[in-house]
Amino acid sequence: MSLQLWMQEKIGNGKKIAILGVGSELRADDAAGMYLIALLSSSLQDEPVLLIGGSTAPENFTGVIKDYSPDVLLIVDAAHMDATPGEIRILDTKNIGGLSFST
């Protein structure tokens, strides 16, 4: 499924969305999530989307996310995946063996 189709299916139709950007701005190759939050904050000012710059401690924002109670939580982070630099992959929690954060 293409990224555009996935976003239309998961994020469209008036759903309450939270986007958590993860990464270190001190390590440029790890700042993808933080960079996206900065871009979206200027272009989505009138949209009902919670944008969170989680930086290197995204776990500190679990309470904020829980209080917002989104239909969809999108976590954006750079990852080593043996892929082309800049490639975007969508990972569904159903396809992940275990969940943990490490930045």
PDB file of C-alpha atoms in Angstrom:
ATOM      1  CA  MET A   1       0.000   0.000   0.000  1.00  0.00           C
ATOM      2  CA  SER A   2       1.335   3.429  -0.892  1.00  0.00           C
ATOM      3  CA  LEU A   3       1.984   6.047   1.778  1.00  0.00           C
ATOM      4  CA  GLN A   4      -0.718   8.286   0.303  1.00  0.00           C
ATOM      5  CA  LEU A   5      -3.368   5.541   0.387  1.00  0.00           C
ATOM      6  CA  TRP A   6      -2.363   4.521   3.914  1.00  0.00           C
ATOM      7  CA  MET A   7      -2.669   8.109   5.133  1.00  0.00           C
ATOM      8  CA  GLN A   8      -6.079   8.558   3.503  1.00  0.00           C
ATOM      9  CA  GLU A   9      -7.335   5.346   5.120  1.00  0.00           C
ATOM     10  CA  LYS A  10      -5.839   5.809   8.583  1.00  0.00           C
ATOM     11  CA  ILE A  11      -5.797   9.562   9.031  1.00  0.00           C
ATOM     12  CA  GLY A  12      -8.650  10.875   6.911  1.00  0.00           C
ATOM     13  CA  ASN A  13     -12.332  11.284   7.679  1.00  0.00           C
ATOM     14  CA  GLY A  14     -12.165  13.584  10.690  1.00  0.00           C
ATOM     15  CA  LYS A  15     -10.117  11.319  12.929  1.00  0.00           C
ATOM     16  CA  LYS A  16      -8.376  12.795  15.950  1.00  0.00           C
ATOM     17  CA  ILE A  17      -4.645  12.589  15.199  1.00  0.00           C
ATOM     18  CA  ALA A  18      -1.493  12.927  17.274  1.00  0.00           C
ATOM     19  CA  ILE A  19       1.936  12.997  15.652  1.00  0.00           C
ATOM     20  CA  LEU A  20       4.972  12.341  17.830  1.00  0.00           C
ATOM     21  CA  GLY A  21       8.317  13.346  16.345  1.00  0.00           C
ATOM     22  CA  VAL A  22      11.301  11.494  17.776  1.00  0.00           C
ATOM     23  CA  GLY A  23      15.017  12.121  17.337  1.00  0.00           C
ATOM     24  CA  SER A  24      17.981  14.251  18.176  1.00  0.00           C
ATOM     25  CA  GLU A  25      18.522  17.542  16.413  1.00  0.00           C
ATOM     26  CA  LEU A  26      22.166  17.290  17.487  1.00  0.00           C
ATOM     27  CA  ARG A  27      22.547  14.257  15.236  1.00  0.00           C
ATOM     28  CA  ALA A  28      21.244  15.478  11.883  1.00  0.00           C
ATOM     29  CA  ASP A  29      20.635  11.993  10.503  1.00  0.00           C
ATOM     30  CA  ASP A  30      18.411  11.220  13.501  1.00  0.00           C
ATOM     31  CA  ALA A  31      16.272  14.365  13.390  1.00  0.00           C
ATOM     32  CA  ALA A  32      13.613  13.224  10.889  1.00  0.00           C
ATOM     33  CA  GLY A  33      10.786  13.198  13.428  1.00  0.00           C
ATOM     34  CA  MET A  34      11.695  16.563  14.883  1.00  0.00           C
ATOM     35  CA  TYR A  35      12.100  18.078  11.414  1.00  0.00           C
ATOM     36  CA  LEU A  36       8.643  16.872  10.384  1.00  0.00           C
ATOM     37  CA  ILE A  37       7.038  18.367  13.514  1.00  0.00           C
ATOM     38  CA  ALA A  38       8.671  21.724  12.723  1.00  0.00           C
ATOM     39  CA  LEU A  39       7.371  21.620   9.134  1.00  0.00           C
ATOM     40  CA  LEU A  40       3.859  20.568  10.136  1.00  0.00           C
ATOM     41  CA  SER A  41       3.553  23.122  12.932  1.00  0.00           C
ATOM     42  CA  SER A  42       3.624  25.949  10.401  1.00  0.00           C
ATOM     43  CA  SER A  43       1.334  24.290   7.857  1.00  0.00           C
ATOM     44  CA  LEU A  44      -1.273  22.640  10.130  1.00  0.00           C
ATOM     45  CA  GLN A  45      -2.048  25.552  12.433  1.00  0.00           C
ATOM     46  CA  ASP A  46      -5.790  25.352  11.802  1.00  0.00           C
ATOM     47  CA  GLU A  47      -6.052  21.549  11.827  1.00  0.00           C
ATOM     48  CA  PRO A  48      -7.169  19.452  14.813  1.00  0.00           C
ATOM     49  CA  VAL A  49      -3.840  17.645  15.104  1.00  0.00           C
ATOM     50  CA  LEU A  50      -1.677  17.343  18.211  1.00  0.00           C
ATOM     51  CA  LEU A  51       1.978  17.804  17.228  1.00  0.00           C
ATOM     52  CA  ILE A  52       4.586  16.744  19.773  1.00  0.00           C
ATOM     53  CA  GLY A  53       8.339  17.199  19.491  1.00  0.00           C
ATOM     54  CA  GLY A  54       9.363  14.237  21.625  1.00  0.00           C
ATOM     55  CA  SER A  55      13.073  14.672  20.918  1.00  0.00           C
ATOM     56  CA  THR A  56      15.150  12.021  22.706  1.00  0.00           C
ATOM     57  CA  ALA A  57      12.592  11.421  25.472  1.00  0.00           C
ATOM     58  CA  PRO A  58       9.283  10.589  23.758  1.00  0.00           C
ATOM     59  CA  GLU A  59       8.186   8.612  26.805  1.00  0.00           C
ATOM     60  CA  ASN A  60       7.789  11.916  28.664  1.00  0.00           C
ATOM     61  CA  PHE A  61       4.748  12.700  26.503  1.00  0.00           C
ATOM     62  CA  THR A  62       2.663   9.582  27.154  1.00  0.00           C
ATOM     63  CA  GLY A  63       0.403  11.502  29.550  1.00  0.00           C
ATOM     64  CA  VAL A  64      -0.193  14.275  27.010  1.00  0.00           C
ATOM     65  CA  ILE A  65      -1.036  11.697  24.348  1.00  0.00           C
ATOM     66  CA  LYS A  66      -3.321   9.762  26.688  1.00  0.00           C
ATOM     67  CA  ASP A  67      -5.160  12.955  27.706  1.00  0.00           C
ATOM     68  CA  TYR A  68      -5.646  13.900  24.035  1.00  0.00           C
ATOM     69  CA  SER A  69      -6.980  10.371  23.329  1.00  0.00           C
ATOM     70  CA  PRO A  70      -6.239  10.273  19.587  1.00  0.00           C
ATOM     71  CA  ASP A  71      -7.822   7.843  17.147  1.00  0.00           C
ATOM     72  CA  VAL A  72      -4.438   7.610  15.440  1.00  0.00           C
ATOM     73  CA  LEU A  73      -0.949   8.079  16.889  1.00  0.00           C
ATOM     74  CA  LEU A  74       1.737   8.495  14.248  1.00  0.00           C
ATOM     75  CA  ILE A  75       5.303   8.179  15.546  1.00  0.00           C
ATOM     76  CA  VAL A  76       7.945   9.533  13.179  1.00  0.00           C
ATOM     77  CA  ASP A  77      11.551   8.524  13.761  1.00  0.00           C
ATOM     78  CA  ALA A  78      14.651   7.771  11.738  1.00  0.00           C
ATOM     79  CA  ALA A  79      15.724   4.139  11.820  1.00  0.00           C
ATOM     80  CA  HIS A  80      18.415   1.905  10.409  1.00  0.00           C
ATOM     81  CA  MET A  81      16.500  -0.460   8.130  1.00  0.00           C
ATOM     82  CA  ASP A  82      18.932  -1.311   5.328  1.00  0.00           C
ATOM     83  CA  ALA A  83      16.884   0.938   3.057  1.00  0.00           C
ATOM     84  CA  THR A  84      17.596   3.828   0.731  1.00  0.00           C
ATOM     85  CA  PRO A  85      18.235   7.057   2.693  1.00  0.00           C
ATOM     86  CA  GLY A  86      14.984   8.996   2.911  1.00  0.00           C
ATOM     87  CA  GLU A  87      12.808   5.943   2.323  1.00  0.00           C
ATOM     88  CA  ILE A  88       9.598   5.925   4.346  1.00  0.00           C
ATOM     89  CA  ARG A  89       8.207   2.726   5.801  1.00  0.00           C
ATOM     90  CA  ILE A  90       4.995   2.241   7.708  1.00  0.00           C
ATOM     91  CA  LEU A  91       5.251  -0.200  10.592  1.00  0.00           C
ATOM     92  CA  ASP A  92       1.984  -1.436  12.026  1.00  0.00           C
ATOM     93  CA  THR A  93       2.087  -2.540  15.664  1.00  0.00           C
ATOM     94  CA  LYS A  94       0.655  -5.900  14.544  1.00  0.00           C
ATOM     95  CA  ASN A  95       3.881  -6.544  12.637  1.00  0.00           C
ATOM     96  CA  ILE A  96       6.280  -5.678  15.452  1.00  0.00           C
ATOM     97  CA  GLY A  97       7.484  -8.468  17.747  1.00  0.00           C
ATOM     98  CA  GLY A  98       8.123  -6.182  20.702  1.00  0.00           C
ATOM     99  CA  LEU A  99       7.909  -2.483  21.426  1.00  0.00           C
ATOM    100  CA  SER A 100      10.593  -0.381  23.033  1.00  0.00           C
ATOM    101  CA  PHE A 101      12.022   3.085  22.556  1.00  0.00           C
ATOM    102  CA  SER A 102      15.687   3.862  22.218  1.00  0.00           C
ATOM    103  CA  THR A 103      16.902   7.164  20.807  1.00  0.00           C
TER     104      THR A 103
END
